mmCIF file with all atom_site columns, C-alpha atoms in Angstrom:
data_model
loop_
_atom_site.group_PDB
_atom_site.id
_atom_site.type_symbol
_atom_site.label_atom_id
_atom_site.label_alt_id
_atom_site.label_comp_id
_atom_site.label_asym_id
_atom_site.label_entity_id
_atom_site.label_seq_id
_atom_site.pdbx_PDB_ins_code
_atom_site.Cartn_x
_atom_site.Cartn_y
_atom_site.Cartn_z
_atom_site.occupancy
_atom_site.B_iso_or_equiv
_atom_site.pdbx_formal_charge
_atom_site.auth_seq_id
_atom_site.auth_comp_id
_atom_site.auth_asym_id
_atom_site.auth_atom_id
_atom_site.pdbx_PDB_model_num
ATOM 1   C CA . MET H 1 1   ? 95.302  -40.709 301.597 1.00 55.00 ? 1   MET H CA 1
ATOM 2   C CA . ASN H 1 2   ? 98.317  -42.313 299.989 1.00 63.00 ? 2   ASN H CA 1
ATOM 3   C CA . GLY H 1 3   ? 101.712 -40.639 299.905 1.00 75.00 ? 3   GLY H CA 1
ATOM 4   C CA . PRO H 1 4   ? 104.003 -39.240 302.566 1.00 87.00 ? 4   PRO H CA 1
ATOM 5   C CA . LEU H 1 5   ? 102.680 -38.839 306.078 1.00 92.00 ? 5   LEU H CA 1
ATOM 6   C CA . HIS H 1 6   ? 103.467 -35.140 306.241 1.00 91.00 ? 6   HIS H CA 1
ATOM 7   C CA . GLN H 1 7   ? 101.177 -34.569 303.238 1.00 90.00 ? 7   GLN H CA 1
ATOM 8   C CA . ARG H 1 8   ? 98.394  -36.451 305.037 1.00 91.00 ? 8   ARG H CA 1
ATOM 9   C CA . ILE H 1 9   ? 98.853  -34.313 308.127 1.00 93.00 ? 9   ILE H CA 1
ATOM 10  C CA . ARG H 1 10  ? 98.782  -31.127 306.010 1.00 92.00 ? 10  ARG H CA 1
ATOM 11  C CA . SER H 1 11  ? 95.712  -32.326 304.105 1.00 91.00 ? 11  SER H CA 1
ATOM 12  C CA . ASP H 1 12  ? 93.820  -33.233 307.314 1.00 93.00 ? 12  ASP H CA 1
ATOM 13  C CA . ILE H 1 13  ? 94.526  -29.804 308.849 1.00 93.00 ? 13  ILE H CA 1
ATOM 14  C CA . GLU H 1 14  ? 93.764  -27.963 305.579 1.00 90.00 ? 14  GLU H CA 1
ATOM 15  C CA . ALA H 1 15  ? 90.425  -29.760 305.276 1.00 90.00 ? 15  ALA H CA 1
ATOM 16  C CA . ARG H 1 16  ? 89.350  -28.653 308.705 1.00 91.00 ? 16  ARG H CA 1
ATOM 17  C CA . ILE H 1 17  ? 90.329  -25.066 307.916 1.00 87.00 ? 17  ILE H CA 1
ATOM 18  C CA . ARG H 1 18  ? 88.617  -24.841 304.512 1.00 84.00 ? 18  ARG H CA 1
ATOM 19  C CA . SER H 1 19  ? 85.442  -26.527 305.773 1.00 86.00 ? 19  SER H CA 1
ATOM 20  C CA . GLY H 1 20  ? 85.135  -23.900 308.503 1.00 83.00 ? 20  GLY H CA 1
ATOM 21  C CA . GLU H 1 21  ? 85.480  -26.431 311.337 1.00 90.00 ? 21  GLU H CA 1
ATOM 22  C CA . TRP H 1 22  ? 88.542  -24.558 312.444 1.00 90.00 ? 22  TRP H CA 1
ATOM 23  C CA . GLU H 1 23  ? 87.780  -20.818 312.175 1.00 85.00 ? 23  GLU H CA 1
ATOM 24  C CA . PRO H 1 24  ? 90.299  -17.981 311.943 1.00 81.00 ? 24  PRO H CA 1
ATOM 25  C CA . GLY H 1 25  ? 92.089  -17.661 315.238 1.00 82.00 ? 25  GLY H CA 1
ATOM 26  C CA . HIS H 1 26  ? 91.581  -21.318 316.252 1.00 88.00 ? 26  HIS H CA 1
ATOM 27  C CA . ARG H 1 27  ? 94.686  -22.804 317.849 1.00 90.00 ? 27  ARG H CA 1
ATOM 28  C CA . VAL H 1 28  ? 96.118  -25.670 315.852 1.00 93.00 ? 28  VAL H CA 1
ATOM 29  C CA . PRO H 1 29  ? 97.313  -28.594 318.064 1.00 94.00 ? 29  PRO H CA 1
ATOM 30  C CA . PHE H 1 30  ? 100.938 -28.307 319.247 1.00 93.00 ? 30  PHE H CA 1
ATOM 31  C CA . GLU H 1 31  ? 103.491 -30.315 317.349 1.00 92.00 ? 31  GLU H CA 1
ATOM 32  C CA . THR H 1 32  ? 103.832 -32.726 320.244 1.00 93.00 ? 32  THR H CA 1
ATOM 33  C CA . GLU H 1 33  ? 100.078 -33.316 320.111 1.00 94.00 ? 33  GLU H CA 1
ATOM 34  C CA . LEU H 1 34  ? 100.220 -34.020 316.411 1.00 94.00 ? 34  LEU H CA 1
ATOM 35  C CA . MET H 1 35  ? 103.217 -36.323 316.898 1.00 95.00 ? 35  MET H CA 1
ATOM 36  C CA . ALA H 1 36  ? 101.200 -38.360 319.371 1.00 94.00 ? 36  ALA H CA 1
ATOM 37  C CA . GLN H 1 37  ? 98.105  -38.358 317.205 1.00 93.00 ? 37  GLN H CA 1
ATOM 38  C CA . TYR H 1 38  ? 99.910  -39.552 314.033 1.00 93.00 ? 38  TYR H CA 1
ATOM 39  C CA . GLY H 1 39  ? 102.634 -41.593 315.668 1.00 94.00 ? 39  GLY H CA 1
ATOM 40  C CA . CYS H 1 40  ? 105.456 -39.812 313.871 1.00 94.00 ? 40  CYS H CA 1
ATOM 41  C CA . ALA H 1 41  ? 108.575 -37.812 314.411 1.00 93.00 ? 41  ALA H CA 1
ATOM 42  C CA . ARG H 1 42  ? 108.758 -34.053 314.974 1.00 92.00 ? 42  ARG H CA 1
ATOM 43  C CA . MET H 1 43  ? 110.399 -33.546 311.591 1.00 92.00 ? 43  MET H CA 1
ATOM 44  C CA . THR H 1 44  ? 107.353 -35.021 309.842 1.00 93.00 ? 44  THR H CA 1
ATOM 45  C CA . VAL H 1 45  ? 104.979 -32.670 311.709 1.00 93.00 ? 45  VAL H CA 1
ATOM 46  C CA . SER H 1 46  ? 107.287 -29.699 311.166 1.00 91.00 ? 46  SER H CA 1
ATOM 47  C CA . LYS H 1 47  ? 107.286 -30.314 307.430 1.00 91.00 ? 47  LYS H CA 1
ATOM 48  C CA . ALA H 1 48  ? 103.510 -30.338 307.308 1.00 92.00 ? 48  ALA H CA 1
ATOM 49  C CA . MET H 1 49  ? 103.245 -27.156 309.423 1.00 92.00 ? 49  MET H CA 1
ATOM 50  C CA . ALA H 1 50  ? 105.837 -25.348 307.313 1.00 90.00 ? 50  ALA H CA 1
ATOM 51  C CA . ALA H 1 51  ? 103.758 -26.177 304.223 1.00 89.00 ? 51  ALA H CA 1
ATOM 52  C CA . LEU H 1 52  ? 100.598 -24.763 305.848 1.00 91.00 ? 52  LEU H CA 1
ATOM 53  C CA . VAL H 1 53  ? 102.449 -21.525 306.828 1.00 87.00 ? 53  VAL H CA 1
ATOM 54  C CA . GLU H 1 54  ? 103.727 -21.173 303.321 1.00 82.00 ? 54  GLU H CA 1
ATOM 55  C CA . ALA H 1 55  ? 100.160 -21.620 301.941 1.00 81.00 ? 55  ALA H CA 1
ATOM 56  C CA . GLY H 1 56  ? 98.963  -18.862 304.240 1.00 80.00 ? 56  GLY H CA 1
ATOM 57  C CA . LEU H 1 57  ? 96.607  -21.162 306.120 1.00 87.00 ? 57  LEU H CA 1
ATOM 58  C CA . ILE H 1 58  ? 98.205  -20.884 309.531 1.00 89.00 ? 58  ILE H CA 1
ATOM 59  C CA . VAL H 1 59  ? 100.423 -18.472 311.391 1.00 85.00 ? 59  VAL H CA 1
ATOM 60  C CA . ARG H 1 60  ? 102.983 -19.199 314.099 1.00 84.00 ? 60  ARG H CA 1
ATOM 61  C CA . ARG H 1 61  ? 103.235 -17.040 317.185 1.00 80.00 ? 61  ARG H CA 1
ATOM 62  C CA . LYS H 1 62  ? 106.177 -17.241 319.494 1.00 74.00 ? 62  LYS H CA 1
ATOM 63  C CA . ARG H 1 63  ? 105.393 -18.995 322.795 1.00 74.00 ? 63  ARG H CA 1
ATOM 64  C CA . ALA H 1 64  ? 101.700 -19.258 321.847 1.00 79.00 ? 64  ALA H CA 1
ATOM 65  C CA . GLY H 1 65  ? 101.600 -21.859 319.127 1.00 86.00 ? 65  GLY H CA 1
ATOM 66  C CA . SER H 1 66  ? 100.071 -22.018 315.626 1.00 90.00 ? 66  SER H CA 1
ATOM 67  C CA . PHE H 1 67  ? 96.696  -20.568 314.756 1.00 89.00 ? 67  PHE H CA 1
ATOM 68  C CA . VAL H 1 68  ? 94.409  -20.614 311.708 1.00 88.00 ? 68  VAL H CA 1
ATOM 69  C CA . ALA H 1 69  ? 95.213  -17.469 309.684 1.00 83.00 ? 69  ALA H CA 1
ATOM 70  C CA . ARG H 1 70  ? 92.678  -14.765 309.066 1.00 75.00 ? 70  ARG H CA 1
ATOM 71  C CA . PRO H 1 71  ? 91.884  -14.123 305.402 1.00 67.00 ? 71  PRO H CA 1
ATOM 72  C CA . LYS H 1 72  ? 93.942  -11.229 304.141 1.00 62.00 ? 72  LYS H CA 1
ATOM 73  C CA . VAL H 1 73  ? 92.464  -7.971  303.031 1.00 58.00 ? 73  VAL H CA 1
ATOM 74  C CA . HIS H 1 74  ? 93.734  -7.228  299.489 1.00 51.00 ? 74  HIS H CA 1
ATOM 75  C CA . ALA H 1 75  ? 93.973  -3.508  298.780 1.00 53.00 ? 75  ALA H CA 1
ATOM 76  C CA . PRO H 1 76  ? 94.781  -2.001  295.387 1.00 49.00 ? 76  PRO H CA 1
ATOM 77  C CA . VAL H 1 77  ? 98.002  0.001   295.536 1.00 50.00 ? 77  VAL H CA 1
ATOM 78  C CA . LEU H 1 78  ? 96.512  2.845   293.456 1.00 51.00 ? 78  LEU H CA 1
ATOM 79  C CA . ASN H 1 79  ? 93.407  3.383   295.633 1.00 62.00 ? 79  ASN H CA 1
ATOM 80  C CA . ILE H 1 80  ? 92.507  4.459   299.150 1.00 73.00 ? 80  ILE H CA 1
ATOM 81  C CA . PRO H 1 81  ? 90.988  1.372   300.862 1.00 74.00 ? 81  PRO H CA 1
ATOM 82  C CA . ASP H 1 82  ? 88.000  1.605   303.211 1.00 82.00 ? 82  ASP H CA 1
ATOM 83  C CA . ILE H 1 83  ? 89.052  -0.799  305.956 1.00 86.00 ? 83  ILE H CA 1
ATOM 84  C CA . GLN H 1 84  ? 85.581  -1.016  307.501 1.00 88.00 ? 84  GLN H CA 1
ATOM 85  C CA . SER H 1 85  ? 83.911  -1.962  304.190 1.00 84.00 ? 85  SER H CA 1
ATOM 86  C CA . GLU H 1 86  ? 86.566  -4.519  303.361 1.00 83.00 ? 86  GLU H CA 1
ATOM 87  C CA . ILE H 1 87  ? 86.282  -6.282  306.714 1.00 86.00 ? 87  ILE H CA 1
ATOM 88  C CA . VAL H 1 88  ? 82.484  -6.322  306.628 1.00 86.00 ? 88  VAL H CA 1
ATOM 89  C CA . ALA H 1 89  ? 82.516  -7.646  303.050 1.00 81.00 ? 89  ALA H CA 1
ATOM 90  C CA . ARG H 1 90  ? 84.458  -10.695 304.161 1.00 78.00 ? 90  ARG H CA 1
ATOM 91  C CA . GLY H 1 91  ? 81.896  -11.496 306.813 1.00 83.00 ? 91  GLY H CA 1
ATOM 92  C CA . GLU H 1 92  ? 83.699  -10.326 309.994 1.00 85.00 ? 92  GLU H CA 1
ATOM 93  C CA . ALA H 1 93  ? 82.424  -7.959  312.609 1.00 90.00 ? 93  ALA H CA 1
ATOM 94  C CA . TYR H 1 94  ? 84.069  -4.556  312.422 1.00 92.00 ? 94  TYR H CA 1
ATOM 95  C CA . ALA H 1 95  ? 84.771  -2.055  315.200 1.00 94.00 ? 95  ALA H CA 1
ATOM 96  C CA . PHE H 1 96  ? 86.983  1.035   315.643 1.00 95.00 ? 96  PHE H CA 1
ATOM 97  C CA . ARG H 1 97  ? 88.424  1.832   319.056 1.00 95.00 ? 97  ARG H CA 1
ATOM 98  C CA . LEU H 1 98  ? 89.413  5.499   319.432 1.00 96.00 ? 98  LEU H CA 1
ATOM 99  C CA . LEU H 1 99  ? 92.480  5.657   321.734 1.00 96.00 ? 99  LEU H CA 1
ATOM 100 C CA . ALA H 1 100 ? 93.238  9.370   321.651 1.00 96.00 ? 100 ALA H CA 1
ATOM 101 C CA . ARG H 1 101 ? 91.720  12.496  320.161 1.00 97.00 ? 101 ARG H CA 1
ATOM 102 C CA . THR H 1 102 ? 93.339  15.967  320.395 1.00 97.00 ? 102 THR H CA 1
ATOM 103 C CA . VAL H 1 103 ? 93.076  19.266  318.662 1.00 97.00 ? 103 VAL H CA 1
ATOM 104 C CA . ARG H 1 104 ? 96.441  20.929  318.515 1.00 97.00 ? 104 ARG H CA 1
ATOM 105 C CA . ALA H 1 105 ? 98.723  23.248  316.706 1.00 97.00 ? 105 ALA H CA 1
ATOM 106 C CA . ALA H 1 106 ? 101.268 21.953  314.204 1.00 96.00 ? 106 ALA H CA 1
ATOM 107 C CA . ASP H 1 107 ? 104.766 21.258  315.520 1.00 95.00 ? 107 ASP H CA 1
ATOM 108 C CA . ARG H 1 108 ? 106.744 24.157  314.069 1.00 93.00 ? 108 ARG H CA 1
ATOM 109 C CA . GLU H 1 109 ? 109.815 21.913  313.807 1.00 94.00 ? 109 GLU H CA 1
ATOM 110 C CA . ASN H 1 110 ? 107.941 19.502  311.584 1.00 94.00 ? 110 ASN H CA 1
ATOM 111 C CA . ALA H 1 111 ? 107.629 20.800  308.030 1.00 93.00 ? 111 ALA H CA 1
ATOM 112 C CA . GLU H 1 112 ? 104.985 18.197  306.995 1.00 92.00 ? 112 GLU H CA 1
ATOM 113 C CA . GLU H 1 113 ? 102.753 19.173  309.942 1.00 95.00 ? 113 GLU H CA 1
ATOM 114 C CA . VAL H 1 114 ? 103.106 22.863  309.131 1.00 95.00 ? 114 VAL H CA 1
ATOM 115 C CA . GLU H 1 115 ? 102.133 22.148  305.492 1.00 94.00 ? 115 GLU H CA 1
ATOM 116 C CA . LEU H 1 116 ? 99.153  20.062  306.560 1.00 96.00 ? 116 LEU H CA 1
ATOM 117 C CA . ALA H 1 117 ? 97.839  22.599  309.065 1.00 96.00 ? 117 ALA H CA 1
ATOM 118 C CA . ALA H 1 118 ? 98.150  25.511  306.557 1.00 94.00 ? 118 ALA H CA 1
ATOM 119 C CA . GLY H 1 119 ? 97.799  28.050  309.336 1.00 95.00 ? 119 GLY H CA 1
ATOM 120 C CA . GLY H 1 120 ? 94.969  26.221  311.110 1.00 96.00 ? 120 GLY H CA 1
ATOM 121 C CA . LYS H 1 121 ? 94.769  23.457  313.749 1.00 97.00 ? 121 LYS H CA 1
ATOM 122 C CA . LEU H 1 122 ? 95.205  19.713  313.457 1.00 98.00 ? 122 LEU H CA 1
ATOM 123 C CA . LEU H 1 123 ? 92.992  16.896  314.708 1.00 98.00 ? 123 LEU H CA 1
ATOM 124 C CA . ASP H 1 124 ? 95.334  14.236  316.074 1.00 98.00 ? 124 ASP H CA 1
ATOM 125 C CA . LEU H 1 125 ? 93.777  10.747  316.254 1.00 97.00 ? 125 LEU H CA 1
ATOM 126 C CA . ASP H 1 126 ? 95.018  7.346   317.424 1.00 97.00 ? 126 ASP H CA 1
ATOM 127 C CA . GLY H 1 127 ? 92.829  4.251   317.109 1.00 97.00 ? 127 GLY H CA 1
ATOM 128 C CA . VAL H 1 128 ? 92.680  0.566   316.393 1.00 96.00 ? 128 VAL H CA 1
ATOM 129 C CA . HIS H 1 129 ? 90.555  -1.222  313.740 1.00 95.00 ? 129 HIS H CA 1
ATOM 130 C CA . ASP H 1 130 ? 89.205  -4.549  314.981 1.00 94.00 ? 130 ASP H CA 1
ATOM 131 C CA . ALA H 1 131 ? 88.095  -7.478  312.804 1.00 91.00 ? 131 ALA H CA 1
ATOM 132 C CA . GLY H 1 132 ? 86.224  -10.343 314.406 1.00 88.00 ? 132 GLY H CA 1
ATOM 133 C CA . GLY H 1 133 ? 87.030  -9.106  317.867 1.00 89.00 ? 133 GLY H CA 1
ATOM 134 C CA . ARG H 1 134 ? 90.794  -8.971  317.272 1.00 90.00 ? 134 ARG H CA 1
ATOM 135 C CA . PRO H 1 135 ? 93.033  -6.004  316.465 1.00 93.00 ? 135 PRO H CA 1
ATOM 136 C CA . PHE H 1 136 ? 93.486  -5.671  312.707 1.00 92.00 ? 136 PHE H CA 1
ATOM 137 C CA . ALA H 1 137 ? 95.321  -2.364  312.235 1.00 94.00 ? 137 ALA H CA 1
ATOM 138 C CA . LEU H 1 138 ? 96.753  0.445   314.257 1.00 96.00 ? 138 LEU H CA 1
ATOM 139 C CA . GLU H 1 139 ? 96.035  3.958   312.880 1.00 97.00 ? 139 GLU H CA 1
ATOM 140 C CA . ARG H 1 140 ? 97.698  7.294   313.697 1.00 97.00 ? 140 ARG H CA 1
ATOM 141 C CA . ARG H 1 141 ? 96.149  10.146  311.750 1.00 97.00 ? 141 ARG H CA 1
ATOM 142 C CA . LEU H 1 142 ? 96.435  13.923  311.497 1.00 98.00 ? 142 LEU H CA 1
ATOM 143 C CA . VAL H 1 143 ? 93.630  15.896  309.735 1.00 97.00 ? 143 VAL H CA 1
ATOM 144 C CA . SER H 1 144 ? 93.748  19.508  308.706 1.00 97.00 ? 144 SER H CA 1
ATOM 145 C CA . LEU H 1 145 ? 90.742  21.260  310.361 1.00 97.00 ? 145 LEU H CA 1
ATOM 146 C CA . LYS H 1 146 ? 91.165  24.019  307.757 1.00 95.00 ? 146 LYS H CA 1
ATOM 147 C CA . ALA H 1 147 ? 90.426  21.408  305.004 1.00 94.00 ? 147 ALA H CA 1
ATOM 148 C CA . ALA H 1 148 ? 87.817  19.437  306.958 1.00 94.00 ? 148 ALA H CA 1
ATOM 149 C CA . PRO H 1 149 ? 86.455  21.513  309.822 1.00 95.00 ? 149 PRO H CA 1
ATOM 150 C CA . GLU H 1 150 ? 83.375  19.295  310.382 1.00 94.00 ? 150 GLU H CA 1
ATOM 151 C CA . ILE H 1 151 ? 85.547  16.317  311.451 1.00 95.00 ? 151 ILE H CA 1
ATOM 152 C CA . GLU H 1 152 ? 86.412  18.014  314.753 1.00 95.00 ? 152 GLU H CA 1
ATOM 153 C CA . THR H 1 153 ? 83.002  16.968  316.151 1.00 93.00 ? 153 THR H CA 1
ATOM 154 C CA . ALA H 1 154 ? 82.472  13.805  314.080 1.00 93.00 ? 154 ALA H CA 1
ATOM 155 C CA . ASP H 1 155 ? 81.203  10.656  315.814 1.00 91.00 ? 155 ASP H CA 1
ATOM 156 C CA . PHE H 1 156 ? 83.697  7.886   315.080 1.00 91.00 ? 156 PHE H CA 1
ATOM 157 C CA . ASN H 1 157 ? 81.481  5.238   316.626 1.00 83.00 ? 157 ASN H CA 1
ATOM 158 C CA . ALA H 1 158 ? 79.454  5.260   313.454 1.00 77.00 ? 158 ALA H CA 1
ATOM 159 C CA . TYR H 1 159 ? 82.351  5.724   310.990 1.00 84.00 ? 159 TYR H CA 1
ATOM 160 C CA . PRO H 1 160 ? 86.100  5.467   311.546 1.00 94.00 ? 160 PRO H CA 1
ATOM 161 C CA . PRO H 1 161 ? 88.081  8.571   310.555 1.00 95.00 ? 161 PRO H CA 1
ATOM 162 C CA . GLY H 1 162 ? 89.140  7.238   307.151 1.00 92.00 ? 162 GLY H CA 1
ATOM 163 C CA . ALA H 1 163 ? 85.571  6.285   306.164 1.00 90.00 ? 163 ALA H CA 1
ATOM 164 C CA . TRP H 1 164 ? 84.363  9.654   307.393 1.00 92.00 ? 164 TRP H CA 1
ATOM 165 C CA . LEU H 1 165 ? 86.827  11.454  305.220 1.00 92.00 ? 165 LEU H CA 1
ATOM 166 C CA . LEU H 1 166 ? 86.043  9.274   302.127 1.00 86.00 ? 166 LEU H CA 1
ATOM 167 C CA . GLU H 1 167 ? 82.347  10.164  302.657 1.00 84.00 ? 167 GLU H CA 1
ATOM 168 C CA . HIS H 1 168 ? 82.700  13.871  303.330 1.00 88.00 ? 168 HIS H CA 1
ATOM 169 C CA . VAL H 1 169 ? 85.928  15.136  301.706 1.00 87.00 ? 169 VAL H CA 1
ATOM 170 C CA . ALA H 1 170 ? 86.525  14.235  298.099 1.00 79.00 ? 170 ALA H CA 1
ATOM 171 C CA . TRP H 1 171 ? 90.233  13.739  297.489 1.00 82.00 ? 171 TRP H CA 1
ATOM 172 C CA . THR H 1 172 ? 91.942  14.581  294.167 1.00 83.00 ? 172 THR H CA 1
ATOM 173 C CA . GLU H 1 173 ? 95.456  13.408  294.823 1.00 88.00 ? 173 GLU H CA 1
ATOM 174 C CA . ALA H 1 174 ? 97.054  10.852  297.125 1.00 88.00 ? 174 ALA H CA 1
ATOM 175 C CA . GLU H 1 175 ? 100.502 9.550   297.929 1.00 89.00 ? 175 GLU H CA 1
ATOM 176 C CA . SER H 1 176 ? 101.214 6.194   299.536 1.00 87.00 ? 176 SER H CA 1
ATOM 177 C CA . ARG H 1 177 ? 104.476 4.902   300.871 1.00 89.00 ? 177 ARG H CA 1
ATOM 178 C CA . ILE H 1 178 ? 104.687 1.229   301.820 1.00 88.00 ? 178 ILE H CA 1
ATOM 179 C CA . GLY H 1 179 ? 107.217 -0.292  304.155 1.00 90.00 ? 179 GLY H CA 1
ATOM 180 C CA . ALA H 1 180 ? 107.760 -2.883  306.859 1.00 92.00 ? 180 ALA H CA 1
ATOM 181 C CA . ILE H 1 181 ? 108.740 -2.721  310.492 1.00 94.00 ? 181 ILE H CA 1
ATOM 182 C CA . ASN H 1 182 ? 109.107 -5.038  313.514 1.00 94.00 ? 182 ASN H CA 1
ATOM 183 C CA . ALA H 1 183 ? 106.490 -4.083  316.025 1.00 94.00 ? 183 ALA H CA 1
ATOM 184 C CA . ASP H 1 184 ? 107.891 -2.255  319.052 1.00 95.00 ? 184 ASP H CA 1
ATOM 185 C CA . ALA H 1 185 ? 106.531 -2.946  322.574 1.00 95.00 ? 185 ALA H CA 1
ATOM 186 C CA . GLN H 1 186 ? 103.734 -0.380  322.357 1.00 95.00 ? 186 GLN H CA 1
ATOM 187 C CA . ASP H 1 187 ? 102.518 -1.286  318.880 1.00 95.00 ? 187 ASP H CA 1
ATOM 188 C CA . ALA H 1 188 ? 102.734 -5.036  319.712 1.00 94.00 ? 188 ALA H CA 1
ATOM 189 C CA . ARG H 1 189 ? 100.576 -4.524  322.817 1.00 95.00 ? 189 ARG H CA 1
ATOM 190 C CA . LEU H 1 190 ? 97.893  -2.609  320.884 1.00 96.00 ? 190 LEU H CA 1
ATOM 191 C CA . LEU H 1 191 ? 97.870  -5.234  318.080 1.00 94.00 ? 191 LEU H CA 1
ATOM 192 C CA . ALA H 1 192 ? 98.005  -8.196  320.436 1.00 92.00 ? 192 ALA H CA 1
ATOM 193 C CA . LEU H 1 193 ? 101.247 -9.414  318.852 1.00 91.00 ? 193 LEU H CA 1
ATOM 194 C CA . ASP H 1 194 ? 104.634 -10.529 320.082 1.00 90.00 ? 194 ASP H CA 1
ATOM 195 C CA . GLU H 1 195 ? 107.139 -7.713  320.209 1.00 92.00 ? 195 GLU H CA 1
ATOM 196 C CA . GLY H 1 196 ? 109.259 -7.824  317.019 1.00 93.00 ? 196 GLY H CA 1
ATOM 197 C CA . THR H 1 197 ? 106.516 -9.310  314.812 1.00 91.00 ? 197 THR H CA 1
ATOM 198 C CA . ALA H 1 198 ? 106.808 -8.264  311.176 1.00 91.00 ? 198 ALA H CA 1
ATOM 199 C CA . CYS H 1 199 ? 104.182 -5.620  310.232 1.00 93.00 ? 199 CYS H CA 1
ATOM 200 C CA . LEU H 1 200 ? 103.207 -3.814  307.022 1.00 91.00 ? 200 LEU H CA 1
ATOM 201 C CA . VAL H 1 201 ? 103.227 -0.033  307.232 1.00 92.00 ? 201 VAL H CA 1
ATOM 202 C CA . VAL H 1 202 ? 101.270 2.280   304.946 1.00 90.00 ? 202 VAL H CA 1
ATOM 203 C CA . ASP H 1 203 ? 101.972 5.988   305.139 1.00 92.00 ? 203 ASP H CA 1
ATOM 204 C CA . ARG H 1 204 ? 99.443  7.989   303.146 1.00 92.00 ? 204 ARG H CA 1
ATOM 205 C CA . ARG H 1 205 ? 98.795  11.664  302.408 1.00 93.00 ? 205 ARG H CA 1
ATOM 206 C CA . THR H 1 206 ? 95.823  13.091  300.531 1.00 92.00 ? 206 THR H CA 1
ATOM 207 C CA . TRP H 1 207 ? 94.960  16.428  298.960 1.00 92.00 ? 207 TRP H CA 1
ATOM 208 C CA . ARG H 1 208 ? 91.875  18.146  297.592 1.00 87.00 ? 208 ARG H CA 1
ATOM 209 C CA . GLU H 1 209 ? 92.570  20.575  294.740 1.00 83.00 ? 209 GLU H CA 1
ATOM 210 C CA . GLY H 1 210 ? 96.028  21.162  296.164 1.00 87.00 ? 210 GLY H CA 1
ATOM 211 C CA . GLN H 1 211 ? 94.918  21.583  299.690 1.00 92.00 ? 211 GLN H CA 1
ATOM 212 C CA . HIS H 1 212 ? 96.451  19.010  302.106 1.00 95.00 ? 212 HIS H CA 1
ATOM 213 C CA . VAL H 1 213 ? 93.697  17.093  303.917 1.00 95.00 ? 213 VAL H CA 1
ATOM 214 C CA . THR H 1 214 ? 95.134  14.259  306.003 1.00 96.00 ? 214 THR H CA 1
ATOM 215 C CA . ARG H 1 215 ? 98.261  12.257  306.810 1.00 96.00 ? 215 ARG H CA 1
ATOM 216 C CA . VAL H 1 216 ? 97.885  8.770   308.259 1.00 96.00 ? 216 VAL H CA 1
ATOM 217 C CA . ARG H 1 217 ? 100.111 5.883   309.270 1.00 96.00 ? 217 ARG H CA 1
ATOM 218 C CA . GLN H 1 218 ? 98.474  2.410   309.357 1.00 94.00 ? 218 GLN H CA 1
ATOM 219 C CA . ILE H 1 219 ? 100.282 -0.563  310.799 1.00 95.00 ? 219 ILE H CA 1
ATOM 220 C CA . PHE H 1 220 ? 99.015  -4.054  309.967 1.00 92.00 ? 220 PHE H CA 1
ATOM 221 C CA . PRO H 1 221 ? 100.179 -7.479  311.172 1.00 89.00 ? 221 PRO H CA 1
ATOM 222 C CA . GLY H 1 222 ? 101.975 -9.013  308.200 1.00 82.00 ? 222 GLY H CA 1
ATOM 223 C CA . GLU H 1 223 ? 99.522  -11.937 308.200 1.00 73.00 ? 223 GLU H CA 1
ATOM 224 C CA . ALA H 1 224 ? 96.464  -9.750  307.803 1.00 69.00 ? 224 ALA H CA 1
ATOM 225 C CA . TYR H 1 225 ? 96.999  -7.410  304.838 1.00 65.00 ? 225 TYR H CA 1
ATOM 226 C CA . ASP H 1 226 ? 98.604  -7.173  301.428 1.00 64.00 ? 226 ASP H CA 1
ATOM 227 C CA . LEU H 1 227 ? 98.643  -4.642  298.610 1.00 62.00 ? 227 LEU H CA 1
ATOM 228 C CA . VAL H 1 228 ? 97.902  -5.616  295.029 1.00 61.00 ? 228 VAL H CA 1
ATOM 229 C CA . ALA H 1 229 ? 98.737  -3.974  291.708 1.00 56.00 ? 229 ALA H CA 1
ATOM 230 C CA . ARG H 1 230 ? 97.822  -5.278  288.272 1.00 59.00 ? 230 ARG H CA 1
ATOM 231 C CA . PHE H 1 231 ? 99.199  -3.448  285.249 1.00 55.00 ? 231 PHE H CA 1
ATOM 232 C CA . GLY H 1 232 ? 100.640 -3.839  281.779 1.00 54.00 ? 232 GLY H CA 1
ATOM 233 C CA . PRO H 1 233 ? 103.465 -2.258  279.867 1.00 56.00 ? 233 PRO H CA 1
ATOM 234 C CA . TYR H 1 234 ? 101.285 0.493   278.322 1.00 46.00 ? 234 TYR H CA 1
ATOM 235 C CA . GLN H 1 235 ? 99.412  1.491   281.513 1.00 43.00 ? 235 GLN H CA 1
#
């Protein structure tokens, strides 16, 4: 390839990624290795790597190196995504790991919990969605057992809680709040990230005919997920 060497390095790496030779999660050679391979300065390699990061093809992890990025899941802002279906649709193995499952009363000091429980109990769930054998999203969910009593004994080995609710409890109204955080020590450990890694946070509540059904917080590594909205001036 003619042109600057940094473009050749980028093209060589990109070709290996797009051909499938380097699969998601594959470690890209360290900059020192690429310098030796191409006989160039660190600045040249850094320029190529920065372009690959910007293109979303690789991600850098502190102290670990650079890795081929996983394809992002694109979720419409105005819908409730089924994480399991989206991961399977892109050809990756899916699993849900239930970390904690408790039936409890609402915290009387927490107005949102009291509203959700509506005089009944709450099912408190913590779990991790895995894609291709790696953590994809951390989920913390509360479900009103008054609105969905059958979920108390549901088997989440077959369906994760969100998919179970989509299948069994038709929702009529939803609210999503989208933000960003830097992963604390606990979340970073559960998501196999460095502490402080940027993450996308989705807080969602759903209702059925005015009855509050569930409240969930999902935390995604920034490299793994994005939210998409397409609209016009009259929509």
